[in-house]
Structures are given as C-alpha cells and as structure tokens.
XYZ file of N, CA and C in Angstrom:
744
model
N 6.305 25.882 -3.520
C 5.968 24.701 -4.171
C 6.271 23.532 -3.296
N 5.281 22.534 -3.086
C 5.541 21.471 -2.211
C 6.535 20.476 -2.738
N 7.366 19.942 -1.850
C 8.345 18.860 -2.204
C 7.736 17.493 -1.978
N 6.508 17.387 -1.727
C 5.896 16.059 -1.453
C 5.887 15.247 -2.820
N 5.923 13.959 -2.675
C 6.097 13.041 -3.811
C 4.855 12.231 -3.995
N 4.466 12.038 -5.322
C 3.383 11.145 -5.705
C 4.096 9.859 -6.296
N 3.695 8.667 -5.750
C 4.115 7.458 -6.322
C 3.016 6.611 -6.786
N 3.054 6.180 -7.998
C 1.989 5.302 -8.544
C 2.600 3.850 -8.609
N 1.821 2.846 -8.244
C 2.413 1.498 -8.315
C 1.346 0.446 -8.370
N 1.850 -0.789 -8.213
C 1.030 -1.964 -8.307
C 1.310 -2.995 -7.072
N 0.533 -3.971 -6.978
C 0.706 -4.869 -5.834
C 1.548 -6.104 -6.371
N 2.735 -6.299 -5.820
C 3.626 -7.371 -6.248
C 4.214 -7.093 -7.688
N 5.000 -8.072 -8.138
C 5.594 -7.885 -9.379
C 5.653 -9.248 -10.200
N 5.254 -10.388 -9.546
C 5.198 -11.633 -10.187
C 3.740 -12.030 -10.440
N 3.330 -11.917 -11.705
C 1.947 -12.224 -12.053
C 1.965 -12.660 -13.570
N 1.851 -14.019 -13.821
C 2.070 -14.502 -15.171
C 1.295 -13.762 -16.289
N 0.090 -13.304 -16.034
C -0.609 -12.495 -17.130
C 0.108 -11.126 -17.479
N 0.932 -10.676 -16.649
C 1.662 -9.408 -17.033
C 2.726 -9.743 -18.072
N 3.099 -11.037 -18.321
C 4.166 -11.354 -19.230
C 3.671 -11.191 -20.614
N 4.372 -10.283 -21.414
C 3.950 -9.992 -22.746
C 2.892 -8.882 -22.728
N 2.447 -8.439 -21.610
C 1.564 -7.249 -21.473
C 2.242 -6.055 -20.859
N 2.864 -6.266 -19.728
C 3.676 -5.244 -19.038
C 5.145 -5.590 -19.334
N 5.571 -6.785 -18.935
C 6.895 -7.176 -19.274
C 7.016 -7.581 -20.718
N 8.151 -7.258 -21.365
C 8.369 -7.600 -22.776
C 8.348 -9.079 -22.975
N 7.963 -9.516 -24.182
C 8.041 -10.948 -24.550
C 9.341 -11.476 -24.243
N 9.388 -12.698 -23.596
C 10.526 -13.508 -23.280
C 11.499 -12.749 -22.299
N 10.977 -11.772 -21.620
C 11.697 -11.137 -20.575
C 11.953 -12.073 -19.405
N 13.117 -12.353 -18.990
C 13.456 -13.303 -17.912
C 12.660 -13.099 -16.614
N 12.043 -14.119 -16.112
C 11.227 -13.952 -14.856
C 12.114 -13.375 -13.752
N 13.372 -13.742 -13.719
C 14.254 -13.313 -12.663
C 14.548 -11.836 -12.683
N 14.262 -11.221 -13.830
C 14.508 -9.852 -13.972
C 13.268 -8.970 -13.978
N 12.117 -9.622 -13.539
C 10.893 -8.871 -13.571
C 10.897 -7.743 -12.548
N 11.493 -7.902 -11.377
C 11.561 -6.883 -10.373
C 12.390 -5.710 -10.903
N 13.496 -5.994 -11.472
C 14.314 -4.974 -12.059
C 13.526 -4.124 -13.083
N 12.743 -4.718 -13.892
C 12.008 -3.994 -14.884
C 10.871 -3.167 -14.181
N 10.164 -3.797 -13.327
C 9.093 -3.177 -12.615
C 9.522 -1.803 -11.848
N 10.660 -2.010 -11.070
C 11.088 -0.851 -10.272
C 11.696 0.313 -11.140
N 12.113 -0.051 -12.399
C 12.602 0.968 -13.265
C 11.498 1.677 -14.064
N 10.249 1.210 -13.938
C 9.117 1.863 -14.667
C 8.063 2.528 -13.749
N 8.113 2.077 -12.395
C 7.016 2.592 -11.557
C 7.671 3.235 -10.284
N 6.784 3.903 -9.464
C 7.243 4.682 -8.402
C 7.285 3.851 -7.084
N 6.455 2.901 -6.991
C 6.285 2.095 -5.833
C 5.722 0.665 -6.103
N 5.944 -0.219 -5.177
C 5.287 -1.536 -5.245
C 4.840 -1.915 -3.829
N 3.636 -2.392 -3.732
C 3.094 -2.989 -2.537
C 3.389 -4.373 -2.353
N 4.231 -4.830 -1.372
C 4.552 -6.188 -1.234
C 3.435 -6.859 -0.444
N 2.825 -7.801 -1.095
C 1.670 -8.563 -0.433
C 2.138 -9.881 0.219
N 3.279 -10.404 -0.227
C 3.761 -11.694 0.314
C 3.937 -11.648 1.826
N 4.202 -10.498 2.300
C 4.470 -10.336 3.739
C 3.181 -10.579 4.594
N 2.063 -10.466 3.884
C 0.764 -10.790 4.555
C 0.662 -12.220 4.994
N 1.406 -13.038 4.148
C 1.247 -14.512 4.259
C 2.425 -15.135 5.026
N 3.570 -14.479 5.132
C 4.644 -15.097 5.784
C 5.877 -14.169 5.766
N 6.814 -14.480 6.676
C 8.098 -13.736 6.812
C 8.912 -13.935 5.577
N 9.622 -12.860 5.205
C 10.555 -12.920 4.089
C 12.031 -12.912 4.612
N 12.902 -13.479 3.909
C 14.260 -13.638 4.472
C 15.010 -12.416 4.338
N 16.048 -12.262 5.148
C 16.979 -11.085 5.182
C 17.603 -10.923 3.740
N 17.932 -12.009 3.224
C 18.528 -12.086 1.854
C 17.588 -11.445 0.785
N 16.326 -11.767 0.958
C 15.283 -11.127 -0.030
C 15.266 -9.660 0.146
N 15.047 -9.146 1.398
C 15.021 -7.776 1.611
C 16.219 -7.020 1.026
N 17.415 -7.597 1.245
C 18.612 -6.935 0.719
C 18.648 -6.957 -0.817
N 18.152 -8.061 -1.434
C 18.139 -8.117 -2.821
C 17.128 -7.190 -3.459
N 15.934 -7.013 -2.771
C 14.944 -6.148 -3.282
C 15.386 -4.690 -3.166
N 16.039 -4.401 -2.058
C 16.478 -3.010 -1.874
C 17.596 -2.690 -2.890
N 18.418 -3.561 -3.180
C 19.526 -3.295 -4.094
C 19.040 -3.075 -5.514
N 17.848 -3.784 -5.901
C 17.257 -3.662 -7.155
C 16.578 -2.373 -7.428
N 16.061 -1.710 -6.393
C 15.299 -0.439 -6.579
C 16.129 0.735 -6.682
N 15.846 1.616 -7.567
C 16.643 2.879 -7.646
C 16.231 3.842 -6.536
N 17.113 4.878 -6.365
C 16.784 5.943 -5.405
C 15.506 6.512 -5.740
N 14.751 6.840 -4.660
C 13.382 7.481 -4.908
C 12.272 6.399 -4.973
N 12.495 5.198 -5.313
C 11.541 4.195 -5.340
C 11.306 3.696 -3.844
N 9.985 3.189 -3.591
C 9.633 2.747 -2.304
C 8.765 1.489 -2.432
N 8.983 0.595 -1.429
C 8.174 -0.556 -1.287
C 7.260 -0.366 -0.100
N 5.966 -0.341 -0.302
C 4.961 -0.522 0.793
C 4.932 -1.978 1.187
N 4.660 -2.216 2.435
C 4.678 -3.626 3.011
C 3.348 -3.907 3.647
N 2.716 -4.983 3.279
C 1.436 -5.386 3.888
C 1.747 -6.150 5.153
N 1.203 -5.760 6.270
C 1.467 -6.415 7.557
C 0.840 -7.746 7.522
N 1.433 -8.710 8.319
C 1.131 -10.049 8.438
C -0.342 -10.284 8.896
N -1.030 -11.207 8.249
C -2.316 -11.603 8.673
C -2.486 -11.933 10.051
N -1.458 -12.472 10.693
C -1.452 -12.805 12.121
C -1.666 -11.577 13.000
N -1.281 -10.476 12.532
C -1.331 -9.202 13.234
C -2.839 -8.659 13.240
N -3.526 -8.839 12.078
C -4.696 -8.096 11.788
C -5.925 -9.023 11.705
N -5.786 -10.281 11.524
C -6.837 -11.191 11.357
C -7.351 -11.813 12.706
N -7.743 -10.980 13.641
C -8.165 -11.453 14.934
C -9.245 -10.510 15.483
N -10.127 -10.988 16.312
C -11.208 -10.158 16.819
C -10.768 -9.040 17.694
N -9.681 -9.309 18.493
C -9.074 -8.245 19.309
C -7.674 -7.934 18.814
N -7.562 -6.869 18.098
C -6.247 -6.418 17.551
C -5.257 -6.256 18.633
N -5.661 -5.790 19.790
C -4.745 -5.474 20.866
C -4.093 -6.695 21.414
N -4.524 -7.822 21.035
C -3.894 -9.134 21.545
C -2.827 -9.636 20.563
N -2.400 -8.788 19.572
C -1.530 -9.169 18.560
C -0.062 -8.800 18.844
N 0.323 -8.467 20.001
C 1.626 -7.996 20.337
C 2.723 -8.839 19.877
N 2.595 -10.119 20.105
C 3.628 -11.057 19.692
C 3.792 -11.151 18.156
N 2.670 -11.179 17.516
C 2.706 -11.304 15.997
C 3.236 -10.000 15.396
N 2.918 -8.845 15.996
C 3.407 -7.559 15.465
C 4.948 -7.548 15.607
N 5.442 -7.957 16.794
C 6.934 -7.997 17.010
C 7.585 -8.974 16.021
N 6.994 -10.105 15.785
C 7.550 -11.057 14.788
C 7.509 -10.457 13.436
N 6.415 -9.766 13.020
C 6.436 -9.156 11.686
C 7.447 -8.082 11.499
N 7.555 -7.187 12.646
C 8.464 -6.112 12.519
C 10.001 -6.554 12.545
N 10.169 -7.798 13.041
C 11.518 -8.213 13.232
C 12.181 -9.078 12.077
N 11.604 -9.014 10.924
C 12.086 -9.761 9.787
C 13.175 -9.087 8.974
N 13.466 -7.840 9.283
C 14.719 -7.358 8.650
C 14.427 -6.342 7.545
N 13.171 -5.817 7.307
C 12.972 -4.937 6.212
C 13.504 -3.508 6.473
N 14.012 -3.250 7.542
C 14.679 -1.901 7.774
C 15.954 -1.735 6.962
N 16.450 -2.866 6.396
C 17.498 -2.744 5.439
C 17.234 -1.977 4.198
N 15.938 -1.849 3.938
C 15.504 -1.035 2.777
C 15.839 0.507 2.977
N 15.952 0.964 4.223
C 16.279 2.292 4.484
C 15.193 3.227 3.858
N 15.721 4.267 3.114
C 14.768 5.224 2.482
C 13.875 4.645 1.385
N 14.118 3.413 1.043
C 13.215 2.705 0.063
C 12.124 1.977 0.778
N 12.024 2.140 2.023
C 10.781 1.633 2.683
C 9.711 2.592 2.730
N 8.570 2.192 2.117
C 7.384 3.093 2.193
C 6.508 2.685 3.444
N 5.154 2.996 3.336
C 4.332 2.796 4.404
C 4.162 1.275 4.724
N 3.796 0.910 5.917
C 3.331 -0.337 6.247
C 1.792 -0.431 6.275
N 1.156 -1.269 5.530
C -0.219 -1.320 5.401
C -0.813 -2.378 6.405
N -1.694 -1.921 7.250
C -2.358 -2.768 8.121
C -3.898 -2.946 7.686
N -4.163 -4.072 7.064
C -5.482 -4.274 6.505
C -6.373 -5.060 7.426
N -7.406 -4.410 7.934
C -8.278 -5.096 8.897
C -9.277 -6.087 8.161
N -9.728 -7.023 8.838
C -10.685 -7.936 8.175
C -12.035 -7.199 7.967
N -12.759 -7.641 7.033
C -14.114 -6.921 6.741
C -15.170 -7.084 7.795
N -14.945 -8.099 8.775
C -15.918 -8.091 9.862
C -15.438 -7.379 11.074
N -14.186 -6.898 11.035
C -13.753 -6.075 12.164
C -14.442 -4.793 12.220
N -15.208 -4.508 13.319
C -15.831 -3.208 13.510
C -15.033 -2.330 14.424
N -15.308 -1.078 14.361
C -14.558 -0.078 15.094
C -14.822 -0.249 16.583
N -13.834 -0.442 17.369
C -13.828 -0.453 18.798
C -12.740 0.430 19.332
N -13.100 1.659 19.798
C -12.122 2.615 20.145
C -10.970 2.108 21.057
N -11.366 1.424 22.074
C -10.350 1.019 22.985
C -9.427 -0.059 22.455
N -9.925 -0.935 21.602
C -9.128 -1.970 20.935
C -8.184 -1.334 19.934
N -8.626 -0.369 19.102
C -7.852 0.239 18.126
C -6.697 1.159 18.858
N -7.056 1.808 19.986
C -6.090 2.642 20.579
C -4.954 1.765 21.189
N -5.314 0.630 21.766
C -4.380 -0.321 22.340
C -3.548 -0.900 21.207
N -4.180 -1.241 20.062
C -3.441 -1.770 18.873
C -2.401 -0.640 18.454
N -2.711 0.479 18.339
C -1.834 1.674 17.857
C -0.657 1.665 18.897
N -0.976 1.460 20.185
C 0.116 1.506 21.163
C 1.191 0.392 20.917
N 0.832 -0.604 20.237
C 1.720 -1.690 19.976
C 2.681 -1.459 18.741
N 2.322 -0.474 17.952
C 3.059 -0.204 16.732
C 3.984 0.943 16.882
N 5.307 0.649 16.681
C 6.350 1.645 16.949
C 6.409 2.776 15.812
N 6.910 3.862 16.210
C 7.161 5.016 15.305
C 8.428 4.769 14.416
N 9.304 3.937 14.955
C 10.557 3.666 14.230
C 11.136 2.347 14.682
N 12.038 1.914 13.842
C 12.878 0.708 14.057
C 14.322 1.287 14.034
N 14.941 1.180 15.152
C 16.306 1.800 15.268
C 16.107 3.350 14.851
N 17.043 3.760 13.863
C 16.914 5.109 13.491
C 15.949 5.368 12.335
N 15.314 4.250 11.813
C 14.485 4.439 10.624
C 13.053 4.694 11.030
N 12.618 5.863 10.657
C 11.150 6.159 10.970
C 10.230 5.376 10.119
N 9.075 4.960 10.738
C 8.050 4.138 10.079
C 6.834 5.052 9.703
N 6.231 4.670 8.665
C 4.912 5.275 8.265
C 3.881 4.100 8.301
N 2.680 4.435 8.833
C 1.712 3.339 8.962
C 0.443 3.763 8.264
N -0.285 2.855 7.564
C -1.570 3.129 6.940
C -2.558 2.089 7.436
N -3.659 2.426 7.794
C -4.802 1.518 8.227
C -5.819 1.354 7.058
N -6.084 0.128 6.819
C -7.236 -0.097 5.793
C -8.388 -0.768 6.440
N -9.328 -0.013 7.036
C -10.570 -0.605 7.569
C -11.425 -1.013 6.486
N -12.188 -2.095 6.619
C -13.038 -2.608 5.617
C -14.486 -2.673 6.096
N -14.791 -1.894 7.190
C -16.179 -1.857 7.677
C -16.605 -0.459 7.868
N -17.821 -0.115 7.522
C -18.233 1.184 7.558
C -18.250 1.909 8.978
N -18.230 1.086 9.985
C -18.124 1.583 11.364
C -16.902 2.434 11.577
N -15.814 2.249 10.710
C -14.644 3.136 10.971
C -14.737 4.436 10.463
N -15.789 4.752 9.845
C -16.053 6.230 9.282
C -16.556 6.898 10.474
N -15.583 7.267 11.369
C -15.930 7.805 12.682
C -14.846 8.727 13.057
N -15.210 9.909 13.664
C -14.226 10.907 14.056
C -13.340 10.345 15.146
N -13.868 9.501 15.970
C -13.017 8.974 17.072
C -11.874 8.153 16.514
N -12.050 7.410 15.387
C -11.114 6.689 14.687
C -10.067 7.649 14.105
N -10.590 8.648 13.327
C -9.738 9.607 12.801
C -8.795 10.373 13.740
N -9.397 10.676 14.891
C -8.606 11.235 15.920
C -7.434 10.460 16.381
N -7.682 9.061 16.592
C -6.658 8.256 16.992
C -5.549 8.203 15.939
N -5.879 8.189 14.648
C -4.969 8.101 13.570
C -4.217 9.434 13.491
N -4.811 10.528 13.634
C -4.175 11.873 13.504
C -3.095 11.949 14.646
N -3.381 11.441 15.815
C -2.516 11.560 16.957
C -1.180 10.793 16.770
N -1.156 9.910 15.801
C 0.044 9.140 15.456
C 0.454 9.237 14.020
N -0.099 10.161 13.242
C 0.310 10.263 11.904
C 0.069 9.024 11.047
N -1.081 8.376 11.281
C -1.407 7.166 10.570
C -2.443 7.489 9.455
N -2.125 7.127 8.244
C -3.024 7.329 7.132
C -4.196 6.388 7.109
N -5.405 6.783 6.771
C -6.525 5.916 6.511
C -6.572 5.717 5.011
N -6.555 4.454 4.567
C -6.502 4.114 3.221
C -7.834 4.526 2.505
N -7.629 5.174 1.285
C -8.741 5.511 0.427
C -9.092 4.284 -0.482
N -10.182 3.639 -0.313
C -10.447 2.509 -1.147
C -11.344 2.961 -2.342
N -11.044 2.440 -3.560
C -12.013 2.547 -4.595
C -12.464 1.176 -4.903
N -13.581 0.743 -4.371
C -13.962 -0.639 -4.335
C -15.579 -0.775 -4.450
N -15.919 -1.898 -5.108
C -17.306 -2.253 -5.098
C -17.775 -2.933 -3.861
N -16.882 -3.345 -3.020
C -17.180 -4.204 -1.814
C -17.007 -3.430 -0.560
N -15.959 -2.632 -0.446
C -15.589 -2.039 0.853
C -15.912 -0.501 0.845
N -16.117 0.095 1.981
C -16.536 1.542 2.099
C -15.306 2.423 1.670
N -15.700 3.518 0.965
C -14.732 4.565 0.629
C -14.691 5.588 1.738
N -13.544 5.687 2.477
C -13.331 6.619 3.540
C -12.267 7.606 3.040
N -12.579 8.807 2.755
C -11.616 9.747 2.256
C -11.441 10.913 3.310
N -10.298 10.786 4.047
C -10.073 11.635 5.126
C -8.576 11.836 5.313
N -8.201 13.045 5.584
C -6.794 13.422 5.934
C -6.470 13.177 7.328
N -5.603 12.323 7.586
C -5.216 11.994 9.020
C -3.721 11.992 9.268
N -2.985 12.090 8.139
C -1.464 11.942 8.264
C -0.731 12.861 7.320
N 0.567 12.828 7.369
C 1.443 13.554 6.517
C 1.585 12.977 5.108
N 0.783 11.863 4.874
C 0.790 11.217 3.568
C -0.519 10.588 3.293
N -0.874 10.333 2.090
C -2.177 9.634 1.643
C -1.842 8.349 0.996
N -2.740 7.370 1.144
C -2.460 6.071 0.585
C -3.847 5.583 -0.064
N -3.804 5.300 -1.300
C -4.998 4.899 -2.061
C -4.771 3.506 -2.681
N -5.843 2.700 -2.576
C -5.872 1.360 -3.191
C -7.045 1.268 -4.159
N -6.818 1.229 -5.418
C -7.821 1.419 -6.458
C -8.101 0.002 -7.041
N -9.386 -0.389 -6.942
C -9.764 -1.825 -7.165
C -10.875 -2.003 -8.108
N -11.121 -1.054 -9.011
C -12.235 -1.189 -9.946
C -11.771 -1.260 -11.378
N -10.635 -1.755 -11.592
C -10.057 -1.911 -12.997
C -10.942 -2.863 -13.880
N -11.132 -2.510 -15.126
C -11.888 -3.382 -15.987
C -11.044 -3.907 -17.188
N -11.117 -5.120 -17.438
C -10.250 -5.735 -18.457
C -10.417 -5.103 -19.895
N -11.732 -4.752 -20.160
C -12.029 -4.244 -21.478
C -11.393 -2.814 -21.762
N -10.954 -2.157 -20.624
C -10.324 -0.909 -20.726
C -8.755 -1.116 -20.681
N -8.059 -0.733 -21.692
C -6.665 -1.065 -21.791
C -5.854 -0.529 -20.631
N -6.240 0.637 -20.124
C -5.608 1.231 -18.935
C -6.345 0.835 -17.598
N -7.242 -0.002 -17.557
C -7.942 -0.446 -16.374
C -9.013 0.518 -15.981
N -8.773 1.760 -15.836
C -9.763 2.740 -15.648
C -9.758 3.663 -16.914
N -10.991 4.262 -17.153
C -11.061 5.152 -18.328
C -10.392 6.445 -18.042
N -10.326 7.204 -19.055
C -9.555 8.540 -19.013
C -10.070 9.410 -17.969
N -11.545 9.475 -17.843
C -12.028 10.377 -16.895
C -11.678 10.064 -15.462
N -11.733 8.753 -15.123
C -11.311 8.242 -13.885
C -9.873 8.519 -13.534
N -8.957 8.264 -14.482
C -7.608 8.519 -14.341
C -7.301 9.992 -14.172
N -7.971 10.834 -14.917
C -7.840 12.257 -14.803
C -8.171 12.630 -13.285
N -9.283 11.988 -12.814
C -9.714 12.410 -11.432
C -8.707 11.917 -10.383
N -8.140 10.740 -10.635
C -7.048 10.378 -9.583
C -5.964 11.258 -9.691
N -5.514 11.651 -10.890
C -4.381 12.564 -11.025
C -4.666 13.836 -10.283
N -5.798 14.414 -10.495
C -6.165 15.680 -9.787
C -6.161 15.537 -8.293
N -6.763 14.391 -7.813
C -6.676 14.171 -6.391
C -5.308 14.016 -5.821
N -4.439 13.281 -6.552
C -3.075 13.122 -6.074
C -2.323 14.458 -6.030
N -2.551 15.238 -7.050
C -1.962 16.631 -7.084
C -2.373 17.452 -5.906
N -3.693 17.351 -5.570
C -4.180 18.170 -4.418
C -3.514 17.725 -3.126
N -3.331 16.389 -2.941
C -2.600 15.940 -1.758
C -1.223 16.430 -1.746
N -0.565 16.389 -2.888
C 0.855 16.870 -3.007
C 0.867 18.427 -2.733
N -0.069 19.157 -3.210
C -0.104 20.584 -2.947
C -0.259 20.954 -1.483
N -0.959 20.042 -0.759
C -1.147 20.174 0.590
C 0.060 19.677 1.458
N 1.154 19.239 0.744
C 2.279 18.821 1.468
C 2.320 17.468 1.833
N 1.433 16.621 1.332
C 1.422 15.160 1.606
C 1.916 14.367 0.488
N 2.841 13.390 0.918
C 3.253 12.385 -0.038
C 1.966 11.592 -0.405
N 2.027 10.994 -1.631
C 0.815 10.212 -2.032
C 1.314 8.888 -2.661
N 0.651 7.827 -2.183
C 0.918 6.469 -2.719
C -0.393 5.983 -3.357
N -0.366 5.740 -4.590
C -1.595 5.286 -5.347
C -1.318 4.033 -5.997
N -1.991 2.889 -5.452
C -1.764 1.508 -5.926
C -2.995 1.085 -6.639
N -2.718 0.418 -7.838
C -3.765 -0.212 -8.642
C -3.657 -1.677 -8.210
N -4.719 -2.172 -7.579
C -4.589 -3.469 -6.900
C -5.468 -4.551 -7.499
N -6.778 -4.338 -7.401
C -7.673 -5.450 -7.725
C -8.642 -5.046 -8.897
N -9.563 -5.928 -9.076
C -10.376 -5.818 -10.316
C -9.730 -6.600 -11.396
N -9.530 -6.079 -12.569
C -8.807 -6.720 -13.663
C -7.293 -6.406 -13.455
N -6.693 -7.245 -12.657
C -5.255 -7.070 -12.195
C -4.315 -6.971 -13.378
N -4.753 -7.631 -14.473
C -3.813 -7.663 -15.707
C -3.599 -6.235 -16.204
N -4.479 -5.353 -15.868
C -4.506 -3.968 -16.322
C -3.703 -3.087 -15.346
N -3.358 -3.551 -14.202
C -2.747 -2.674 -13.122
C -1.529 -1.919 -13.636
N -0.513 -2.567 -14.314
C 0.623 -1.809 -14.622
C 0.297 -0.736 -15.684
N -0.594 -1.029 -16.613
C -0.983 0.047 -17.549
C -1.684 1.206 -16.908
N -2.492 0.943 -15.891
C -3.149 1.989 -15.121
C -2.127 2.862 -14.419
N -1.127 2.124 -13.737
C -0.101 3.027 -13.003
C 0.728 3.808 -13.958
N 1.063 3.235 -15.022
C 1.856 4.026 -16.005
C 1.057 5.205 -16.736
N -0.339 4.929 -16.828
C -1.156 5.978 -17.370
C -1.295 7.143 -16.442
N -1.373 6.810 -15.110
C -1.444 7.816 -14.101
C -0.105 8.605 -13.982
N 0.923 7.853 -14.003
C 2.334 8.554 -14.011
C 2.426 9.587 -15.178
N 1.965 9.178 -16.366
C 2.056 10.074 -17.441
C 1.244 11.291 -17.307
N 0.123 11.211 -16.652
C -0.706 12.371 -16.320
C 0.068 13.248 -15.252
N 0.818 12.681 -14.474
C 1.413 13.512 -13.384
C 2.791 14.081 -13.789
N 3.206 13.811 -14.921
C 4.534 14.349 -15.398
C 4.575 15.754 -15.472
C-alpha cells in the first residue's frame, strides 16, 4: 500500500465571506489560521505572489500548523511575470531568501504560475529551471509549474519537468487549458469551477471524480495536493471538506 499523502485545501485563509460560512459566527479573525489548519490538509499562500513575508510571519504560521499539514507557496510575480523567465535570477533569489524554510516539513510545493500570454520556449524554460534550486540548506524543495497557454501541452516541456521532478499543475478552468500529465513524484491540482448555488462548490459527481483521481495518484506513489481556488470562492472550504470526507 502506498504511503503517499493526499492533501485537500484552499487558497489563503483570510476571506470575509468565509466568516459565518466556514468560520463559526464571531470566531476571532486572529484565530482564523488556527481554525483553517485544524480542518484542512493544506493551504496555498497567495500573498507571496505580491510581496515578501516577514520571518516573524513564517515562524508564526509554522507554529500554528499541526504535524502533517503543509503550506504551498505561490512564487513572486516578479519571477514569473516577464517575457523571458530566464532573466529572473535576481527576483528568484529574492523570493527564495525570505525565510520560509523555517516551515521545515510543513513546507509544501512552490507554485510558479506563468502568465497567460507566456508561450512555451524550450530554451527559456530550460534556463529558468536551472535558476531554481532543488533545496535550501538541508530542506528539499518541490516545484510545480502552472502554464496558462496551450503551447505548453508539449512533450518537450514535460521532459524538462520530468528531469527535475517538477509537477505540471492540473487546471480545472473555463479560461486556461487543462494539462493532465505525470511529470513528478507528486501531483498538484487547482480547481476553479466552483458554483455558488452548489453548497459544496462542485456537485457530487465532480467531487467523486476528483476523489477517484486523487486516489489513483496516491496508488501510483504520488503525493497529491488538491486546491479549490477560484470560481465561487465562498464555497472553497466546503468543497475541500467534502473532498476530504470522500477520501477518509
């Protein structure tokens, strides 16, 4: 039996519409992270896309999370929002130097989200990959690429990712292409079609399908990270909890 782990989660933890829906009525805002990490398997931190976080914040977040929980981290926009990704060395070093290694085993994958106009250029992506380290100190890193252009549905891209154990994000989106391919020792999904009229964001059939897919990844020995991100975001926690219930 595989010892791979499936973690279901959401993007961030501070979202006013979740108050009274996910968080109990009158739950202190300062305690929202404590509540979220006690109910979910992972959280994708999106604030890192917009700016550096303080060493104090990383330590606080790590202390709040229980053993087994992981934070995925979205890489800085200054690393990925450029026409030539290979020119982002300084930005990558700045992003990686903010101190998140204090999370230790609670650090999940780093998500590198490419802009929707970024097309696949093998030489550029290969050079970009060379800028990304496999570890910081003794802490091994996991990387996931989220291409948002159909040109990345290319075996040459997949081969580059396989050579470095980089996952290609599986998108469930009305806007961006869905690329479902095994390139790493883990899988990373971002589910973005939640509907507000459905209490769990996705209907039962869709959630059953996600659960089946996650189990297949686990059976193949791959850890799985499944995040409910966009669409009717107010439903994201309920969707993650419903998926967790199916996976128990």
